[in-house]
Coordinates of C-alpha atoms in Angstrom, one line a residue:
M2 CA 0.0 0.0 -0.1
M3 CA 2.8 2.4 1.1
K4 CA 4.6 1.7 -2.3
A5 CA 1.5 2.4 -4.2
S6 CA 0.4 5.8 -2.8
A7 CA 4.2 6.9 -3.1
S8 CA 4.1 5.9 -6.7
R9 CA 0.5 7.9 -7.2
P10 CA 2.3 11.4 -7.2
E11 CA 4.6 10.3 -9.7
L12 CA 2.3 8.9 -12.2
L13 CA 0.4 12.1 -12.0
A14 CA 3.5 13.8 -12.7
A15 CA 4.3 12.1 -15.7
G16 CA 0.6 12.3 -17.0
A17 CA 1.0 16.1 -16.9
A18 CA 4.5 16.5 -18.3
T19 CA 2.6 14.1 -21.3
V20 CA -0.1 16.3 -21.8
T21 CA 2.3 19.2 -22.1
V22 CA 4.3 17.9 -24.6
V23 CA 1.8 17.0 -26.9
L24 CA 0.0 20.2 -26.5
W25 CA 3.2 22.2 -27.1
A26 CA 3.9 19.8 -30.2
S27 CA 0.5 20.7 -31.5
A28 CA 1.3 24.5 -31.2
F29 CA 4.3 24.6 -33.8
V30 CA 1.4 23.4 -36.6
S31 CA -1.0 26.1 -35.0
I32 CA 1.7 28.8 -35.1
R33 CA 2.7 28.2 -39.2
S34 CA -1.1 28.8 -39.8
A35 CA -1.7 31.9 -37.6
G36 CA 1.7 33.2 -38.3
A37 CA 0.7 33.6 -41.8
S38 CA -1.8 36.1 -40.8
Y39 CA -0.6 37.5 -37.5
A40 CA 2.6 39.7 -36.7
P41 CA 4.8 37.7 -34.1
G42 CA 4.1 40.4 -31.5
A43 CA 0.4 40.5 -32.5
L44 CA 0.0 36.5 -32.2
A45 CA 2.0 36.3 -28.9
L46 CA -0.5 39.2 -27.6
G47 CA -3.9 37.3 -28.8
R48 CA -2.1 34.2 -27.9
L49 CA -1.6 35.0 -24.1
L50 CA -4.8 37.4 -23.6
A51 CA -6.7 34.0 -24.9
G52 CA -4.6 32.4 -22.3
A53 CA -5.0 34.6 -19.5
L54 CA -9.1 34.7 -19.9
T55 CA -9.1 30.9 -19.4
L56 CA -6.9 30.7 -16.7
G57 CA -8.7 33.6 -15.1
I58 CA -12.2 31.8 -15.0
F59 CA -10.5 28.9 -13.6
C60 CA -8.9 30.6 -10.9
L61 CA -12.3 32.4 -10.1
V62 CA -14.2 29.1 -10.2
R63 CA -11.3 27.2 -7.7
R64 CA -11.5 30.4 -5.9
E65 CA -7.6 31.0 -6.2
G66 CA -6.5 34.0 -4.6
W67 CA -3.5 36.3 -5.2
P68 CA 0.0 34.3 -5.1
P69 CA 2.3 35.2 -1.7
R70 CA 4.6 38.0 -1.9
A71 CA 7.4 35.5 -2.2
A72 CA 6.5 33.9 -5.5
W73 CA 6.2 37.3 -7.3
P74 CA 9.6 37.6 -7.9
G75 CA 9.7 34.0 -10.1
I76 CA 6.3 34.7 -11.6
T77 CA 7.5 38.3 -12.9
I78 CA 10.7 37.0 -14.5
S79 CA 9.0 33.9 -15.9
G80 CA 6.2 35.7 -17.2
L81 CA 8.4 38.3 -18.8
L82 CA 10.9 36.1 -20.2
W83 CA 9.0 32.9 -21.1
F84 CA 5.4 33.9 -21.9
G85 CA 6.6 37.3 -23.3
F86 CA 10.0 37.5 -24.9
Y87 CA 10.0 33.5 -26.1
M88 CA 6.8 33.6 -27.8
V89 CA 7.4 37.1 -29.8
A90 CA 10.9 35.8 -30.3
L91 CA 10.2 32.5 -31.5
N92 CA 7.0 33.7 -33.7
W93 CA 9.7 36.2 -35.1
G94 CA 12.4 33.9 -35.6
E95 CA 10.3 30.9 -37.2
Q96 CA 9.5 33.5 -40.0
Q97 CA 13.0 34.3 -40.8
V98 CA 14.5 30.6 -40.8
D99 CA 13.1 27.1 -42.1
A100 CA 11.8 24.7 -39.7
G101 CA 15.0 22.4 -39.6
T102 CA 17.2 25.5 -38.4
A103 CA 14.5 26.7 -35.8
A104 CA 14.5 23.3 -34.2
L105 CA 17.9 22.9 -34.0
V106 CA 18.2 26.1 -32.1
I107 CA 15.4 25.9 -30.4
N108 CA 16.6 22.3 -28.6
I109 CA 19.6 24.4 -26.8
G110 CA 16.8 25.4 -24.4
P111 CA 16.7 22.1 -22.4
V112 CA 20.6 21.9 -22.5
L113 CA 20.5 25.5 -20.9
V114 CA 17.6 24.4 -18.4
A115 CA 19.9 21.5 -17.0
L116 CA 23.1 24.1 -16.9
L117 CA 21.1 26.7 -14.9
A118 CA 19.4 24.7 -13.0
S119 CA 22.3 22.9 -11.9
R120 CA 24.1 26.2 -11.1
L121 CA 21.5 28.2 -9.4
L122 CA 18.8 25.5 -8.0
G123 CA 21.6 22.6 -7.1
D124 CA 19.7 20.6 -9.5
P125 CA 21.3 17.1 -9.5
M126 CA 22.9 15.8 -12.8
P127 CA 22.6 11.9 -12.6
P128 CA 24.3 9.9 -15.8
R129 CA 20.9 9.2 -16.8
L130 CA 20.0 12.5 -17.2
L131 CA 23.0 13.4 -19.1
A132 CA 23.0 10.5 -21.0
G133 CA 19.5 10.8 -21.9
M134 CA 20.0 14.6 -23.0
A135 CA 22.7 13.3 -25.2
V136 CA 20.8 11.1 -27.1
S137 CA 17.9 13.3 -27.6
F138 CA 19.9 16.3 -28.6
A139 CA 21.4 14.2 -31.4
G140 CA 18.1 13.3 -32.1
A141 CA 16.8 17.0 -32.4
V142 CA 19.9 17.6 -34.5
T143 CA 19.0 14.6 -36.6
V144 CA 15.4 16.2 -37.2
G145 CA 16.6 19.7 -38.0
L146 CA 19.5 18.7 -40.4
S147 CA 16.6 16.4 -42.3
M148 CA 14.6 19.3 -42.3
Y149 CA 17.0 21.9 -43.3
S150 CA 15.9 23.3 -47.0
G151 CA 19.2 25.0 -47.4
G152 CA 19.5 28.8 -48.1
G153 CA 16.5 29.5 -46.1
S154 CA 18.4 30.7 -42.9
S155 CA 19.1 34.5 -41.8
L156 CA 21.6 35.4 -39.3
L157 CA 18.6 37.6 -37.7
G158 CA 16.2 34.5 -37.6
V159 CA 19.1 32.1 -35.9
V160 CA 19.8 34.8 -33.2
L161 CA 16.0 35.2 -32.3
C162 CA 15.8 31.8 -32.0
L163 CA 18.8 31.4 -29.7
L164 CA 17.2 34.2 -27.8
A165 CA 13.9 32.5 -27.4
A166 CA 15.9 29.5 -26.2
V167 CA 17.7 31.5 -23.6
G168 CA 14.4 33.5 -22.6
Y169 CA 12.7 29.7 -22.5
A170 CA 15.5 28.2 -20.0
S171 CA 15.7 31.2 -17.5
G172 CA 11.9 31.3 -17.3
V173 CA 11.7 27.8 -16.2
V174 CA 14.7 28.1 -13.8
A175 CA 12.7 31.1 -12.3
Q176 CA 9.4 29.6 -12.1
K177 CA 10.9 26.7 -10.1
P178 CA 11.1 28.5 -6.7
A179 CA 7.9 30.1 -7.2
L180 CA 6.3 26.8 -7.2
G181 CA 7.1 26.2 -3.8
R182 CA 5.3 29.1 -2.8
A183 CA 1.9 29.4 -4.9
S184 CA 0.1 26.7 -6.8
A185 CA 0.5 25.6 -10.4
L186 CA -2.7 27.6 -11.6
Q187 CA -1.5 30.6 -10.0
V188 CA 2.1 30.9 -11.0
T189 CA 0.7 29.9 -14.7
T190 CA -2.1 32.4 -14.3
F191 CA -0.1 35.3 -13.5
G192 CA 2.9 34.3 -15.4
C193 CA 0.6 34.8 -18.4
L194 CA -0.8 38.1 -17.4
V195 CA 2.3 39.6 -16.8
G196 CA 3.4 38.7 -20.3
A197 CA 0.4 39.7 -21.6
V198 CA 0.9 43.2 -20.3
A199 CA 4.4 43.3 -21.5
C200 CA 3.0 42.5 -25.0
L201 CA 0.2 45.2 -25.0
P202 CA 2.4 47.6 -27.3
F203 CA 1.2 45.2 -29.8
A204 CA -2.5 45.8 -29.4
G205 CA -2.8 47.9 -32.3
Q206 CA -1.0 45.4 -34.5
L207 CA -3.3 42.6 -33.1
V208 CA -6.6 44.7 -34.0
S209 CA -5.3 45.3 -37.6
D210 CA -4.5 41.9 -38.1
A211 CA -7.5 40.3 -36.7
A212 CA -9.4 42.7 -39.1
D213 CA -7.9 41.0 -42.2
A214 CA -7.2 37.6 -41.0
P215 CA -9.2 34.6 -41.8
L216 CA -11.3 32.9 -39.2
S217 CA -8.8 29.8 -39.3
A218 CA -6.1 31.7 -38.4
T219 CA -8.0 33.6 -35.5
L220 CA -9.4 30.1 -34.4
N221 CA -5.6 28.7 -34.5
M222 CA -4.7 31.9 -32.5
V223 CA -7.2 31.5 -29.9
Y224 CA -6.4 27.5 -29.8
L225 CA -3.1 28.4 -28.6
G226 CA -4.2 30.3 -26.2
V227 CA -6.6 27.8 -24.6
F228 CA -4.8 24.7 -25.1
P229 CA -0.8 25.0 -25.7
T230 CA -0.9 28.0 -23.1
A231 CA -3.5 27.8 -20.4
L232 CA -3.8 24.0 -20.2
A233 CA 0.0 22.9 -21.3
F234 CA 1.8 25.5 -19.1
T235 CA -0.4 24.5 -16.1
T236 CA 0.4 20.9 -16.3
W237 CA 3.9 21.8 -17.0
A238 CA 4.1 23.9 -13.8
Y239 CA 2.2 21.0 -12.0
A240 CA 4.9 18.4 -13.0
L241 CA 7.5 20.8 -12.7
A242 CA 6.7 21.2 -8.8
R243 CA 7.0 17.8 -8.3
T244 CA 10.5 16.9 -10.0
T245 CA 13.6 19.0 -11.1
A246 CA 14.0 21.4 -13.4
S247 CA 16.8 19.5 -15.7
R248 CA 14.5 16.4 -16.0
M249 CA 11.4 18.4 -17.1
G250 CA 13.6 20.4 -19.5
A251 CA 14.7 17.0 -21.0
T252 CA 11.3 15.9 -21.3
T253 CA 10.6 18.5 -23.9
Y254 CA 13.0 17.2 -26.2
A255 CA 9.7 14.7 -27.3
V256 CA 8.4 17.8 -29.0
P257 CA 10.3 17.4 -32.5
A258 CA 9.3 13.8 -32.6
L259 CA 5.6 14.7 -32.2
V260 CA 5.8 17.7 -34.1
V261 CA 7.1 15.4 -37.0
L262 CA 4.2 13.3 -36.9
M263 CA 1.4 15.8 -36.3
S264 CA 2.8 17.6 -39.5
W265 CA 2.5 14.3 -41.3
L266 CA -0.9 13.8 -40.1
A267 CA -2.3 17.3 -40.3
L268 CA -0.5 18.8 -42.9
G269 CA 0.5 15.9 -45.3
E270 CA 4.2 16.6 -44.8
V271 CA 5.5 13.1 -45.1
P272 CA 8.8 12.9 -43.1
G273 CA 12.0 11.2 -44.7
L274 CA 13.9 8.2 -43.1
L275 CA 16.3 10.4 -41.3
T276 CA 13.7 12.4 -39.9
L277 CA 12.1 9.5 -38.4
A278 CA 15.3 8.2 -37.0
G279 CA 16.1 11.6 -35.5
G280 CA 12.2 11.5 -33.7
A281 CA 13.0 7.9 -32.6
L282 CA 16.2 9.2 -30.9
C283 CA 14.6 12.2 -29.3
L284 CA 12.0 9.7 -27.8
A285 CA 14.6 7.0 -26.7
G286 CA 16.8 9.9 -24.9
V287 CA 13.5 11.1 -23.0
A288 CA 12.7 7.4 -21.8
V289 CA 16.6 7.4 -20.5
S290 CA 16.6 10.9 -18.7
R291 CA 13.1 10.1 -16.9
S292 CA 14.3 6.7 -15.9
R293 CA 15.6 5.6 -12.4
T294 CA 18.0 3.6 -11.3
R295 CA 16.7 0.5 -10.0
A296 CA 17.5 0.1 -6.4
A297 CA 20.2 -2.5 -5.7
T298 CA 19.3 -5.5 -4.0
P299 CA 21.0 -6.3 -0.8
E300 CA 23.5 -8.5 -0.7
A301 CA 22.8 -11.5 1.7
V302 CA 24.5 -10.9 4.8
P303 CA 26.3 -14.1 6.4
P304 CA 24.5 -15.0 9.9
A305 CA 26.7 -13.6 12.7
P306 CA 28.7 -16.0 14.3
R307 CA 26.9 -17.9 17.3
P308 CA 28.5 -16.8 20.6
E309 CA 30.7 -19.9 21.6
R310 CA 29.3 -21.1 25.0
A311 CA 31.7 -22.6 27.3
S312 CA 30.5 -25.9 27.0
D313 CA 31.2 -25.9 23.3
S314 CA 34.9 -24.9 24.1
A315 CA 35.5 -27.6 26.5

């Protein structure tokens, strides 16, 4: 009974992480659709407003109050860097470079998460985590190279994707301490609000783009706000509160593999063998990084020698 109850939180955290990864992978497909009609800043603001509205409703229903003062530094930093800066930089960067280059550069993020978390949060770096991240990164590089179209990249786009990766990593590390002081829903809701406020300078552009955008693009923007933002960031925070930032960062290496699969199913983009092999490596690395070393079976201890009695020594 004790063993089953102890594993339940781990199973819930793993389930939450799975929801996050699947929804974040779907976001790349929606961004490609909405990004054709919305400018990077406008798309980020529209997504964050839809997410903040959804999260606000949940907070009212659950009667979640304001986060404690001690949680606000982490909420503010993650809101500015991850919800705000990251989304704008990623949207802009993906308009400048091909998908393969973007995948290569963005996937530096989990490595940066592990390094920053080890340095600033004292996260352990067990060999299985390092090995899994190495395998997954090799898979991400393989996916990126297989998707690279040649000549479609610009220095600006590469720099933007790199800055997005830095913003993502910094936001994750800042969010982790806040989750020790506030609930996952509070941290996500107010982080999303901070990001939306930071993106308010794009409000005029959002109104202009929305007037001309087709309904499908606007629906994709709303989808991005409700599911990959409101739901997925909350399940991410729930899982992050129950494990290390390094392990959660490594989990996101499953995203490229799922993006390949979703692009195949939704957009008819048939992946090549090299792309499939890279996706398989990404998933294998995640499995290794999240596995735990089995507890060593205690060796049989030889029985203690029976005390010698006086009658025995005679």
